[in-house]
Coordinates of C-alpha atoms in Angstrom, one line a residue:
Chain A
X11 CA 53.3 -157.8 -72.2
X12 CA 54.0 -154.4 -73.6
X13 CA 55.7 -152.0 -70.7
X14 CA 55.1 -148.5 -71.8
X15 CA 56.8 -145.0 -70.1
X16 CA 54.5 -142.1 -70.3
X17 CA 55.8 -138.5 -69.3
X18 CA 53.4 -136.0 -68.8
X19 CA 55.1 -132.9 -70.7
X20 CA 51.7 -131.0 -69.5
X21 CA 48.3 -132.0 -68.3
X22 CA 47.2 -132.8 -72.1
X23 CA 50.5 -133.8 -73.9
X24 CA 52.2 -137.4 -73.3
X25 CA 55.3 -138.5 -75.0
X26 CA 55.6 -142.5 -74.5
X27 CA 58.6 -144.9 -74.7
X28 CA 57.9 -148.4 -75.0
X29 CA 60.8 -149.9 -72.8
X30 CA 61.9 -153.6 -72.7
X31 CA 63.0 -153.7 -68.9
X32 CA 62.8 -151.9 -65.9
X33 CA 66.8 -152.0 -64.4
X34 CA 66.2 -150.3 -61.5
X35 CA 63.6 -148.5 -59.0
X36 CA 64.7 -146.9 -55.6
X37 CA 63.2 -144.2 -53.6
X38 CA 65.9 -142.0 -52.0
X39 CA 65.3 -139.6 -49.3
X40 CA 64.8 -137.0 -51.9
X41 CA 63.3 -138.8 -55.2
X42 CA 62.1 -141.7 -57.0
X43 CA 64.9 -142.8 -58.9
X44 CA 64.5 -145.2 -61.9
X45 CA 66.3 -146.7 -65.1
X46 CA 65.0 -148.7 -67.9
X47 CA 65.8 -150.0 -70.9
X48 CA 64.0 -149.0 -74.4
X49 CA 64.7 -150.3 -78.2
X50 CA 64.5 -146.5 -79.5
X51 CA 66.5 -144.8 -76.2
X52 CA 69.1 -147.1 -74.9
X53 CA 68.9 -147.1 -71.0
X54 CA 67.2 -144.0 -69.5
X55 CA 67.4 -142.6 -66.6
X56 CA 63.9 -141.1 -64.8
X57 CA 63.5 -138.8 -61.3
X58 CA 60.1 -138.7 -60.4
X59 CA 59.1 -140.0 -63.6
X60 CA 60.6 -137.4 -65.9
X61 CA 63.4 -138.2 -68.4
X62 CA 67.0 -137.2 -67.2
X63 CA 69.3 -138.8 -69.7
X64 CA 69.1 -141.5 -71.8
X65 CA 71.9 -143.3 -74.0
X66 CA 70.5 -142.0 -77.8
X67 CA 70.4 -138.5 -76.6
X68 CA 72.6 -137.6 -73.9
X69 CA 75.3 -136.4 -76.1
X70 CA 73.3 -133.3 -77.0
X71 CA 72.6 -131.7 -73.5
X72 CA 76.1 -132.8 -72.2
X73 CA 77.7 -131.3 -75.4
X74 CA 75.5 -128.1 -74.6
X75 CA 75.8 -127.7 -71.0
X76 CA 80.1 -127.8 -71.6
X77 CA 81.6 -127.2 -74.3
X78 CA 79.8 -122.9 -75.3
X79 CA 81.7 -122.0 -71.8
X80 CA 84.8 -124.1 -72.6
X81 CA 85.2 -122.5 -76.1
X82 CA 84.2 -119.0 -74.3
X83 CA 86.7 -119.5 -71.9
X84 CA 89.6 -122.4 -73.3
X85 CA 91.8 -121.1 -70.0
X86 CA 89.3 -122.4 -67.0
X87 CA 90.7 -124.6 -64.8
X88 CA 88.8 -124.8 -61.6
X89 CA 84.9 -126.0 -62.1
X90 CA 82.3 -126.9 -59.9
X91 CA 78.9 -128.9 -61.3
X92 CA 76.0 -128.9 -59.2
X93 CA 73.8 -131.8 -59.8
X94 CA 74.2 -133.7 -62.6
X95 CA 73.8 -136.9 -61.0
X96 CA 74.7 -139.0 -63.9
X97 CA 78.3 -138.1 -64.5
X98 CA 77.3 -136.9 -68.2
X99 CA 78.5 -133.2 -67.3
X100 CA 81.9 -134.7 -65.6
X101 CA 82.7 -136.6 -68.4
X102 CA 82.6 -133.9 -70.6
X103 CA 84.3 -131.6 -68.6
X104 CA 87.2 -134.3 -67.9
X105 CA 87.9 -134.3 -72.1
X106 CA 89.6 -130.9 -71.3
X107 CA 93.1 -131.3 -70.7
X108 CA 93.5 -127.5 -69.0
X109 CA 90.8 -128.4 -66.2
X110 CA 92.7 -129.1 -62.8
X111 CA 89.7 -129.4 -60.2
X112 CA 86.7 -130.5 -60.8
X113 CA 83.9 -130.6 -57.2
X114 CA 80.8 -132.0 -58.0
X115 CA 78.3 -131.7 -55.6
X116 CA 75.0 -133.9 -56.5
X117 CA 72.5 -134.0 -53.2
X118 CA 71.1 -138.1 -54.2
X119 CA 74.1 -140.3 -54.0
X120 CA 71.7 -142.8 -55.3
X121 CA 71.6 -140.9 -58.2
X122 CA 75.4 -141.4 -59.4
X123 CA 75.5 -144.9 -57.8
X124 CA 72.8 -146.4 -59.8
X125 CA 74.1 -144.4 -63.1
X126 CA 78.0 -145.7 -62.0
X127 CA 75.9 -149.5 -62.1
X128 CA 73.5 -149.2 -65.0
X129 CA 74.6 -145.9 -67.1
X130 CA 78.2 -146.0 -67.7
X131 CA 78.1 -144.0 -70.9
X132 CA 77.2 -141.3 -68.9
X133 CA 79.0 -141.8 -65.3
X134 CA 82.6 -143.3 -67.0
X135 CA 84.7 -140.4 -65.6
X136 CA 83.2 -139.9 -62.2
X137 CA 86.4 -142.0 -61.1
X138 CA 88.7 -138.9 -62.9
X139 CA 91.5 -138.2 -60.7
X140 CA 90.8 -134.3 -60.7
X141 CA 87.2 -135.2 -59.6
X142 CA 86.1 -134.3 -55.8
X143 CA 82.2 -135.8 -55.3
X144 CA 80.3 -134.3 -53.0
X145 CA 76.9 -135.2 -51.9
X146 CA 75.6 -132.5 -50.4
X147 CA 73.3 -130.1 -51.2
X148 CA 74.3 -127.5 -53.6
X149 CA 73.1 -124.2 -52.3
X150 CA 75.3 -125.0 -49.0
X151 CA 78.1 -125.9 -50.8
X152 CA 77.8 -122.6 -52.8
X153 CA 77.2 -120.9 -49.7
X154 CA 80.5 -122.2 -48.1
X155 CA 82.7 -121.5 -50.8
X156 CA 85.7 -119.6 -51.6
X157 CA 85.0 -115.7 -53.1
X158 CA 86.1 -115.8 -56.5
X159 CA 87.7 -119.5 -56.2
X160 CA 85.8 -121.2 -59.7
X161 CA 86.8 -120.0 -63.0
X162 CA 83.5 -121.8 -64.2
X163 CA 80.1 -123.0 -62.2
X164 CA 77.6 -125.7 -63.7
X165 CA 74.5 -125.9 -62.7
X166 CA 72.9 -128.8 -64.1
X167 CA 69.5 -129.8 -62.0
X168 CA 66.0 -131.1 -62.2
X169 CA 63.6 -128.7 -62.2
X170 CA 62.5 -126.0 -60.4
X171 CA 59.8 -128.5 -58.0
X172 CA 61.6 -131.1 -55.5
X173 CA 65.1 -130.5 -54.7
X174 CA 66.3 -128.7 -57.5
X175 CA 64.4 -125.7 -56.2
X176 CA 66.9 -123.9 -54.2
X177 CA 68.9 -123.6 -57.2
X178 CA 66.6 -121.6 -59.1
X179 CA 66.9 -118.5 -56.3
X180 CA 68.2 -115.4 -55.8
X181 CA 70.6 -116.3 -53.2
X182 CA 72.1 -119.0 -55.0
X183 CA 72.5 -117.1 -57.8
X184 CA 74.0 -114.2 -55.3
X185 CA 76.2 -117.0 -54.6
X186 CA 77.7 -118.1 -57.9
X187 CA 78.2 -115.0 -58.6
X188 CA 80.6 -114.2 -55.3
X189 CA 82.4 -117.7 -55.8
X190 CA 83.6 -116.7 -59.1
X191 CA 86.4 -115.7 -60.4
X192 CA 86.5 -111.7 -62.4
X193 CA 86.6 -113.7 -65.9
X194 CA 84.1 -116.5 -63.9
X195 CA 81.1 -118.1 -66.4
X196 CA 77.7 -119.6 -64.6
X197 CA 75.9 -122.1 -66.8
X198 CA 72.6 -123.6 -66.2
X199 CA 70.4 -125.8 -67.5
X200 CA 67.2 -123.3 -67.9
X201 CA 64.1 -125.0 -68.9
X202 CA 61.9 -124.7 -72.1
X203 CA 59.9 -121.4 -74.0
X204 CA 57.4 -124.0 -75.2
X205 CA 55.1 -124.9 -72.7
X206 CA 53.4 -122.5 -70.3
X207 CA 54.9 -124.0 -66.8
X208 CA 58.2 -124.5 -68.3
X209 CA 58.5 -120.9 -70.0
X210 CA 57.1 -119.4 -66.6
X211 CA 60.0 -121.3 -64.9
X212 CA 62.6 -119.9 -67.8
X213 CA 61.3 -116.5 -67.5
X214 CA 61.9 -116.1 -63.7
X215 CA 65.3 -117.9 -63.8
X216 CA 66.1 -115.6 -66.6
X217 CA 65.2 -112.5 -64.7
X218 CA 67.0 -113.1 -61.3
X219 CA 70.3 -114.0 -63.0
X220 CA 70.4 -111.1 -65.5
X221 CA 69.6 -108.5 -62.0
X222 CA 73.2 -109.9 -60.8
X223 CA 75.5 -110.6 -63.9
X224 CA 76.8 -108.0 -66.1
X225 CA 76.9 -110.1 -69.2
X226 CA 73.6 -112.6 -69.2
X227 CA 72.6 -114.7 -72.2
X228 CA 70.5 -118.2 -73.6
X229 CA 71.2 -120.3 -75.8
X230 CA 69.3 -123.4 -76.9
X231 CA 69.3 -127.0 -78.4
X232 CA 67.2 -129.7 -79.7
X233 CA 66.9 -132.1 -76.9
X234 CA 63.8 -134.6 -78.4
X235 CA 63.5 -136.5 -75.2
X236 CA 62.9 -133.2 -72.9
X237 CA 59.2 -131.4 -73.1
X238 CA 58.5 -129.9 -76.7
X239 CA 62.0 -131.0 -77.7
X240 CA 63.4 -127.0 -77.1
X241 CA 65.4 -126.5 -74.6
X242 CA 67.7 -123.6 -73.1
X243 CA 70.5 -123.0 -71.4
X244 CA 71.6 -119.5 -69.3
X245 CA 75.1 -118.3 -69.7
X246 CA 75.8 -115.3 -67.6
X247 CA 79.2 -114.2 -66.6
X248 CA 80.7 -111.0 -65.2
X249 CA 83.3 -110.0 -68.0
X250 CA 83.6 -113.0 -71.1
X251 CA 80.5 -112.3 -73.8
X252 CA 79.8 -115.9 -75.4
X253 CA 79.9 -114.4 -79.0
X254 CA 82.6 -111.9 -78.7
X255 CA 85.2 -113.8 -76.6
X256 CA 85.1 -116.8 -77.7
X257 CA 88.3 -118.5 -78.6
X258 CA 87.1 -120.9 -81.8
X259 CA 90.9 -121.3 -82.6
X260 CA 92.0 -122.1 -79.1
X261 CA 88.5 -124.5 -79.3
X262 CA 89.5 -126.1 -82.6
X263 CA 93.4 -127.0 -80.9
X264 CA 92.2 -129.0 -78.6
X265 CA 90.9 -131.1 -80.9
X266 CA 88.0 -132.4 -79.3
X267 CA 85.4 -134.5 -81.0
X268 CA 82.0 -133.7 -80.3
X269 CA 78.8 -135.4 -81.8
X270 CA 76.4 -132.1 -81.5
X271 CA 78.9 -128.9 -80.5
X272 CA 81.0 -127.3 -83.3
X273 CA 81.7 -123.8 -83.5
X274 CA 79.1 -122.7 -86.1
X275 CA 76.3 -124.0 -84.0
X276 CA 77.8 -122.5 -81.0
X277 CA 77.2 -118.4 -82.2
X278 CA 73.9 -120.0 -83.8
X279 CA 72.6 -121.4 -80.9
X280 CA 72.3 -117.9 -79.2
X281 CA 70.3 -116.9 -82.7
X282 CA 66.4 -117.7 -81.0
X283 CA 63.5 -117.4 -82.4
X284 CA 61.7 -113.7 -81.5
X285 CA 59.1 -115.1 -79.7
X286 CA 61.9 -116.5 -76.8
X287 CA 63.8 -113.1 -77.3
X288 CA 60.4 -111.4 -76.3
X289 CA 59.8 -113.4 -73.4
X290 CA 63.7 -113.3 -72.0
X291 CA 63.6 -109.1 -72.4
X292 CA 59.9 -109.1 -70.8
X293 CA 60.8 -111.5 -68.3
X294 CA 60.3 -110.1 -64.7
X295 CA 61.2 -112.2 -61.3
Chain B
X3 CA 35.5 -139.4 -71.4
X4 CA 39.1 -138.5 -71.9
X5 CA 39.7 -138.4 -75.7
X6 CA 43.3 -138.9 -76.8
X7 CA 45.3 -138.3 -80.1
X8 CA 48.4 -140.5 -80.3
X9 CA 50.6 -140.3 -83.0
X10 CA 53.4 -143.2 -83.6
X11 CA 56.7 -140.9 -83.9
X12 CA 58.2 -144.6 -84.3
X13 CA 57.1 -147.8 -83.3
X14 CA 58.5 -147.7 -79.8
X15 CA 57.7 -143.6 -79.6
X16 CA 54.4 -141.9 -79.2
X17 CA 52.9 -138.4 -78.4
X18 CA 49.6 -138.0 -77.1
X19 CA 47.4 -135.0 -77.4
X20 CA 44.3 -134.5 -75.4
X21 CA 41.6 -133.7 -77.6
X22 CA 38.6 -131.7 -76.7
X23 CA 36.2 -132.5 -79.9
X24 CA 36.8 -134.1 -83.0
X25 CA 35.2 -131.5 -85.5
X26 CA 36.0 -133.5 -88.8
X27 CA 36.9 -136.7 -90.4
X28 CA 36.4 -137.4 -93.9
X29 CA 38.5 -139.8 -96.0
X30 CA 39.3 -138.5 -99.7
X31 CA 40.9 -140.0 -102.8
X32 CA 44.1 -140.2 -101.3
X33 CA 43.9 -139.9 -97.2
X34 CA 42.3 -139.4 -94.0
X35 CA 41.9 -135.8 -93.1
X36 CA 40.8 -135.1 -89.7
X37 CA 40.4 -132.1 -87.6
X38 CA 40.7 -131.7 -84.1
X39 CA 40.7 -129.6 -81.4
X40 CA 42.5 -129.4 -77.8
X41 CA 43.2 -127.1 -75.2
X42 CA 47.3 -127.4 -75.2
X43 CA 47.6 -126.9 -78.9
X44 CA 44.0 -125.3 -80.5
X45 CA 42.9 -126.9 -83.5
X46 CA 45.3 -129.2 -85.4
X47 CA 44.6 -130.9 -88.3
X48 CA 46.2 -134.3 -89.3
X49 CA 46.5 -136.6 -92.7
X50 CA 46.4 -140.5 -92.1
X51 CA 47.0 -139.8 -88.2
X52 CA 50.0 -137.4 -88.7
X53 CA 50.0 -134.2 -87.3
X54 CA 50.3 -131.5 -89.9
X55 CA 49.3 -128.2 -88.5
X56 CA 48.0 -126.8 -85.4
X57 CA 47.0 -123.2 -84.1
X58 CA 50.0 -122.8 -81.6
X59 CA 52.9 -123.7 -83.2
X60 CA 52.1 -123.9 -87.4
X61 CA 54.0 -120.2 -87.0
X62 CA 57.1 -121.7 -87.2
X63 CA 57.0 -124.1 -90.0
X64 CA 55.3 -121.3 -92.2
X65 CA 57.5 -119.0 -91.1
X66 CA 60.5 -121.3 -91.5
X67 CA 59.5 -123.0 -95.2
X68 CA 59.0 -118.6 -95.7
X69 CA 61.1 -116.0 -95.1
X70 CA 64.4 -117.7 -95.5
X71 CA 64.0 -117.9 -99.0
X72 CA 62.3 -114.2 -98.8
X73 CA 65.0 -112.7 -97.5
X74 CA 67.6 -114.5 -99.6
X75 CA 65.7 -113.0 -102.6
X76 CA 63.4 -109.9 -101.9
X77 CA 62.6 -109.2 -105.2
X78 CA 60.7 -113.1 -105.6
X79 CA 57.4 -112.1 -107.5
X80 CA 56.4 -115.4 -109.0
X81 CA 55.9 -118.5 -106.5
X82 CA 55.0 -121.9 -106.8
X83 CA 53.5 -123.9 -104.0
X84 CA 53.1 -127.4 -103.5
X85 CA 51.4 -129.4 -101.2
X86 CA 50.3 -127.0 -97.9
X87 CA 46.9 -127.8 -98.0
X88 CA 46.2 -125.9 -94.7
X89 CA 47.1 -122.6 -96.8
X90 CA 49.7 -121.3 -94.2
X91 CA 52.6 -121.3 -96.4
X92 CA 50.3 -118.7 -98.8
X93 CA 49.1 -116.5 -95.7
X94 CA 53.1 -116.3 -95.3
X95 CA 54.1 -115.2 -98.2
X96 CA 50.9 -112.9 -99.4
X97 CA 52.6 -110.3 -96.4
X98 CA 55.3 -109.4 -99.4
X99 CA 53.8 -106.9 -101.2
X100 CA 56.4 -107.8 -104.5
X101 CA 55.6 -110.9 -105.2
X102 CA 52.3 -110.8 -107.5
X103 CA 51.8 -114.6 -108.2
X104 CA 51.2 -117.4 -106.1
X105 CA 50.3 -120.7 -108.1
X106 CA 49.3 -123.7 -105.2
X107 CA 49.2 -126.7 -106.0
X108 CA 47.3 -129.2 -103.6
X109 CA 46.8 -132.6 -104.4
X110 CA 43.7 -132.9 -102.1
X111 CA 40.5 -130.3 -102.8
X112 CA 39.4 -131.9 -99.0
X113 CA 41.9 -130.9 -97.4
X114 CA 41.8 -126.7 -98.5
X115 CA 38.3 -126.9 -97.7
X116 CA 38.6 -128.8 -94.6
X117 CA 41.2 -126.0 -93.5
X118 CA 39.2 -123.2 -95.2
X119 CA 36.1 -124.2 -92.9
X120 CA 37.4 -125.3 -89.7
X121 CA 41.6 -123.5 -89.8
X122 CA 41.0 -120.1 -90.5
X123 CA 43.8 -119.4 -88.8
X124 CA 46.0 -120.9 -91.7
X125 CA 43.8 -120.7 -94.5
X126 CA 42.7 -117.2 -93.8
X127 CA 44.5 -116.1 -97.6
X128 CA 43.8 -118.7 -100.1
X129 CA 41.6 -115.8 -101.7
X130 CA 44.7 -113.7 -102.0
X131 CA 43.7 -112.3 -105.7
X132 CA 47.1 -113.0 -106.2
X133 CA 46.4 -116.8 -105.4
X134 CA 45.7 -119.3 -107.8
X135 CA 44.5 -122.8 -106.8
X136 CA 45.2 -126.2 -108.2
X137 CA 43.7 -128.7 -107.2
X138 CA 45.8 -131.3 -109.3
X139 CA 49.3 -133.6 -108.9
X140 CA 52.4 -131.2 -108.1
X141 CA 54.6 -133.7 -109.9
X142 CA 52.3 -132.7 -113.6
X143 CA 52.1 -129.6 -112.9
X144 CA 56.1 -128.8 -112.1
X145 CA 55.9 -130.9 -115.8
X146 CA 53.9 -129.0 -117.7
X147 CA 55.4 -126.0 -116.5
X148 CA 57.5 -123.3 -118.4
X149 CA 61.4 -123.3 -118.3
X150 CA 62.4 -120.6 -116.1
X151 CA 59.3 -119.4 -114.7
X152 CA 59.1 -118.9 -111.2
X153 CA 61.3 -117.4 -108.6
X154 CA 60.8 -119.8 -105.6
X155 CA 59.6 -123.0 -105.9
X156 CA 58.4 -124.1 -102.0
X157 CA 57.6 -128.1 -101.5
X158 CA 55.2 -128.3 -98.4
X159 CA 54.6 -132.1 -98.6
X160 CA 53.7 -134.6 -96.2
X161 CA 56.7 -137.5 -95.8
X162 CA 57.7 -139.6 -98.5
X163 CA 55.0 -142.1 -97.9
X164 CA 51.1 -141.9 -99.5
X165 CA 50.5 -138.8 -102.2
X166 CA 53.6 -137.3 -101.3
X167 CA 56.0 -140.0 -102.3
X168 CA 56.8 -138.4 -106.2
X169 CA 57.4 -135.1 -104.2
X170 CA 61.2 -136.5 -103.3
X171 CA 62.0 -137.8 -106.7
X172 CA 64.9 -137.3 -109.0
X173 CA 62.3 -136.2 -111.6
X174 CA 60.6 -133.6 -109.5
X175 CA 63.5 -132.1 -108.6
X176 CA 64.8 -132.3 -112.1
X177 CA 61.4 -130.2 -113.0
X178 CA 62.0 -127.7 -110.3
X179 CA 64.9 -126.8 -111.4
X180 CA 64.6 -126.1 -115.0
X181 CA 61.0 -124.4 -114.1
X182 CA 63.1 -122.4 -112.2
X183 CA 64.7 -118.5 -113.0
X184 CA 68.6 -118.3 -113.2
X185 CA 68.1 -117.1 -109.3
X186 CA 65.3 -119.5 -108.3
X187 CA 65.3 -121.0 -105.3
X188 CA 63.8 -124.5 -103.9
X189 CA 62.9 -124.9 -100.6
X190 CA 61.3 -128.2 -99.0
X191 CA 60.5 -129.5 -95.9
X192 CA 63.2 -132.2 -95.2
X193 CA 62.5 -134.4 -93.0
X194 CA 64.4 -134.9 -89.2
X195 CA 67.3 -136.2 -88.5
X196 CA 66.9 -137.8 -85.4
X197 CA 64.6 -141.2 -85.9
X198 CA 65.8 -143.8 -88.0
X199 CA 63.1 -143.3 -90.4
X200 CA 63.0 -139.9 -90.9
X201 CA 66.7 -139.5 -90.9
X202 CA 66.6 -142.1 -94.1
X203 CA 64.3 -139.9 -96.3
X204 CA 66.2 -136.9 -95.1
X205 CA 69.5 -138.5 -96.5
X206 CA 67.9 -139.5 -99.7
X207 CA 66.3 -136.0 -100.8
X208 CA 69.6 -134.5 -99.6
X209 CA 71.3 -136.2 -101.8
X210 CA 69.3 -136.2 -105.1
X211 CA 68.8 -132.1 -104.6
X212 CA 72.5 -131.8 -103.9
X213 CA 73.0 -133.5 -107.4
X214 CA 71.2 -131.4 -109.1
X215 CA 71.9 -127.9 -107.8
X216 CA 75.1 -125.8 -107.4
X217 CA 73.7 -125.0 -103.8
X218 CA 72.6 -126.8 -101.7
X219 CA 71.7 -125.8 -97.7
X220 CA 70.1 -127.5 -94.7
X221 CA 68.4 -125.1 -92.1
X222 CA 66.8 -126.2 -88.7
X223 CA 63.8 -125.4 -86.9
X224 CA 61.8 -126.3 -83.4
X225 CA 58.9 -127.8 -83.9
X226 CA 57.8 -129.6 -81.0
X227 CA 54.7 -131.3 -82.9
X228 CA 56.7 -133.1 -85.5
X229 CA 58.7 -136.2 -84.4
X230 CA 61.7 -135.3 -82.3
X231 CA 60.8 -131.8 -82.6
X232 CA 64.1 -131.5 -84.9
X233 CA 62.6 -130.7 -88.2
X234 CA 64.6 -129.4 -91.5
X235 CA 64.3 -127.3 -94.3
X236 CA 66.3 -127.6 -97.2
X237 CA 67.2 -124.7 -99.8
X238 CA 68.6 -125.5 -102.8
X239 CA 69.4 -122.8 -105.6
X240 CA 71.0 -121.7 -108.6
X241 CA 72.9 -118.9 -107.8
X242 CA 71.7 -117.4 -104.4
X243 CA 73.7 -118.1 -101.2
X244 CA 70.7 -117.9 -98.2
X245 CA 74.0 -116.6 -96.0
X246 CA 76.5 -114.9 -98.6
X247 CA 73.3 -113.1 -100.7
X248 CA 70.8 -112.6 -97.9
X249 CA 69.7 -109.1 -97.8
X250 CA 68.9 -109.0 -94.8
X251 CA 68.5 -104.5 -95.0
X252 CA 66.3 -105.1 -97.7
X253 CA 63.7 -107.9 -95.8
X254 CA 63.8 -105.3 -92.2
X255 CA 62.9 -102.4 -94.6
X256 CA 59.8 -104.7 -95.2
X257 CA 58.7 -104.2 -91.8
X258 CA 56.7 -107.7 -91.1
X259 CA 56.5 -108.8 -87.8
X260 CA 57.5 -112.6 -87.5
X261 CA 57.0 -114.7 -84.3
X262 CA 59.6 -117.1 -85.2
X263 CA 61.8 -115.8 -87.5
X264 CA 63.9 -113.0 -87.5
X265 CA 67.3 -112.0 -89.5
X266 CA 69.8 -113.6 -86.7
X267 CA 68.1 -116.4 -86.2
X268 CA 68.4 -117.1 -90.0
X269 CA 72.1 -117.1 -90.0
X270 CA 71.7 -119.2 -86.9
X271 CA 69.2 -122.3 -88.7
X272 CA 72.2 -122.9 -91.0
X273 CA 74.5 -124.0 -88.2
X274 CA 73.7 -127.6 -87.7
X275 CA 74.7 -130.0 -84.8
X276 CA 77.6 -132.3 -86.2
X277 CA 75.7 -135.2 -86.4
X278 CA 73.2 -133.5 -88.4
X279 CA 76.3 -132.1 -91.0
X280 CA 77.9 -135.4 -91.6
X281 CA 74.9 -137.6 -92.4
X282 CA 73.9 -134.6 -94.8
X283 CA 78.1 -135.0 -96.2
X284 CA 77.7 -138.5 -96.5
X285 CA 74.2 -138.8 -97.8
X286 CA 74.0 -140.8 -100.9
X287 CA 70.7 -141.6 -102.8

């Protein structure tokens, strides 16, 4: 028997992963939550049958979704992750000696449990002392926060259809914006230029969080696993410029080591090509 | 009836393409050319079932196996091509004005003529007077060739497997270097470093080039239709740094409009994930 996992990156383009066992399948009140194993990916995690994280890979988006604001910003200490159900984004985040508080609000607890059980690489540090879980729903939790109380927010959620769709609005984002601090970074995970749906999603992301922040930029990574392999991520905040302010030396003391960040590839990583440029300047809500 | 290309990124990886007609398939001397079209990517055209160019994304690799080099060295007026049978590479670089010769060097007469009939879009400039066709074995021709001759030397092969195989030899690169000018520059397409495979042949042309020339650079680009979508470029060359010596004042007064590439993002291909940087470092032959 061959056992084959097909994504549908559009109506006409598949990617495939031939997987040798199928760990786990659960519907929660919110998804369909799966992991399986594969020769070329490790263990992979799946909501609604699209690729979340997966063992050969995660490194890159984890790396990506951290470390640009950390090197930004070497002085943050308070952090809240929404999403980011498999503790990839945590772990990272827990490397940082300087972090005190770290609330992670994820709305699936089935989610992080069957990542804690079957995807340890990624949920290891959900167990860190400095690490408040909450599962709740994220736009609440933003909603009920403290003005100006998180030095950094990270959101890191499906996509824009299901229940990562609240976090793709205006009021969220009006949100984020209140519950940071004056020298406060919002990071999220901002879809992909590549394909039509995807880039539409990017575009009107893009647009509503450059309206609110004074300082609003993306930067992107290979991520193979993820539709057409580009992806993007948003970093707005209302004082620190990514490029300008950020604090390589204070990076480099730390001493972190870090499979896909380095500081080179962090100012290159804003350098995209002109036809993403276009569409982030054109982009309208 | 659904009509499906699938391509084997690895054994355990595929991407399927919806196809909308099959408009040619011809076997020559040396491969399988077919053409194809489909609504999510135009017309593509592949070479024993690999994807090699289509109509919505061959932008970036011409622009990327390009203007790097172009930029590095505006004044380039003698080029040698070898390999890019789809002609793209040439429509590229017959937008400079300066350079007044253009030798290509194609392996495979089917394939030009395949493009030139049904890939317009690529093959639009293979009657560039500047142009001259070869329809002969890139590894004689770099041979027979004089000492110091050309300016840029671009390798547009397929992988190191079937015709293109003497394309990554010691030899070769040996020829394109003394058929090179004291500030002649190489640049080939290099592979990926994400699957196993791919990663391999990376490694080993990395390492012969490196041998042979006092620089040596690896630059990334996105292309979602190559395996991974991680693809590489490398430049190799005498004297010219593609960072240090870029002129980039000199390649804006030019005035081309480029979809993918653009000054910035040139600096920014050059910063490569860590992963990438130390199997490059540690490559060996």
């Amino acid at each position: 028997m061959e056992l084959w996992y097909t994504e549908e990156w559009t109506q006409n383009v598949r990617l495939s992963i031939k997987a040798t066992r199928h760990l786990y399948s659960e519907k929660s009140e919110f998804q369909q939550v799966d992991i399986l194993e594969s020769k070329e990916f490790g263990r992979f995690l799946t909501l609604d049958g699209l690729m979340m994280a997966n063992e050969k890979d995660e490194f890159i988006y984890h790396d990506c979704i951290v470390h640009p604001a950390m090197a930004t910003n070497p002085n943050i200490k308070k952090v809240l992750v929404i999403g980011a159900g498999d503790g990839g984004t945590v772990r990272e985040l827990t490397r940082y000696p300087g972090i005190e508080k770290i609330d992670m609000v994820e709305i699936d607890e089935l989610v992080v449990r069957s990542c804690q059980q079957f995807l340890p690489i990624t949920a290891e540090k959900l167990d860190d002392p400095r690490v408040s879980l909450y599962f709740e729903d994220g736009v609440a939790f933003a909603k009920n926060s403290k003005d100006g109380y998180y030095d950094l927010v990270i959101v890191d959620s499906t996509d824009p259809i299901g229940p990562g769709e609240g976090l793709f609005s205006v009021d969220f984002y009006k949100d984020c914006y209140r519950i940071l601090a004056a020298d406060g970074i919002l990071v999220n995970q901002h879809e992909s230029p590549y394909f039509e749906r995807d880039a539409r999603e990017m575009k009107r992301s893009h647009s509503k969080i450059k309206a609110l922040f004074p300082i609003s930029r993306v930067y992107q990574a290979h991520i193979p696993t993820y539709p057409s392999g580009h992806w993007l991520f948003g970093f707005a905040s209302k004082k620190l410029d990514p490029l300008k302010d950020a604090d390589f030396a204070a990076w480099k003391e730390l001493g972190l080591k870090t499979k896909y960040y380095n500081t080179d590839l962090h100012t290159g990583a804003f350098a995209l090509p002109t036809y993403v440029r276009e569409m982030l300047d054109n982009a309208t809500a």
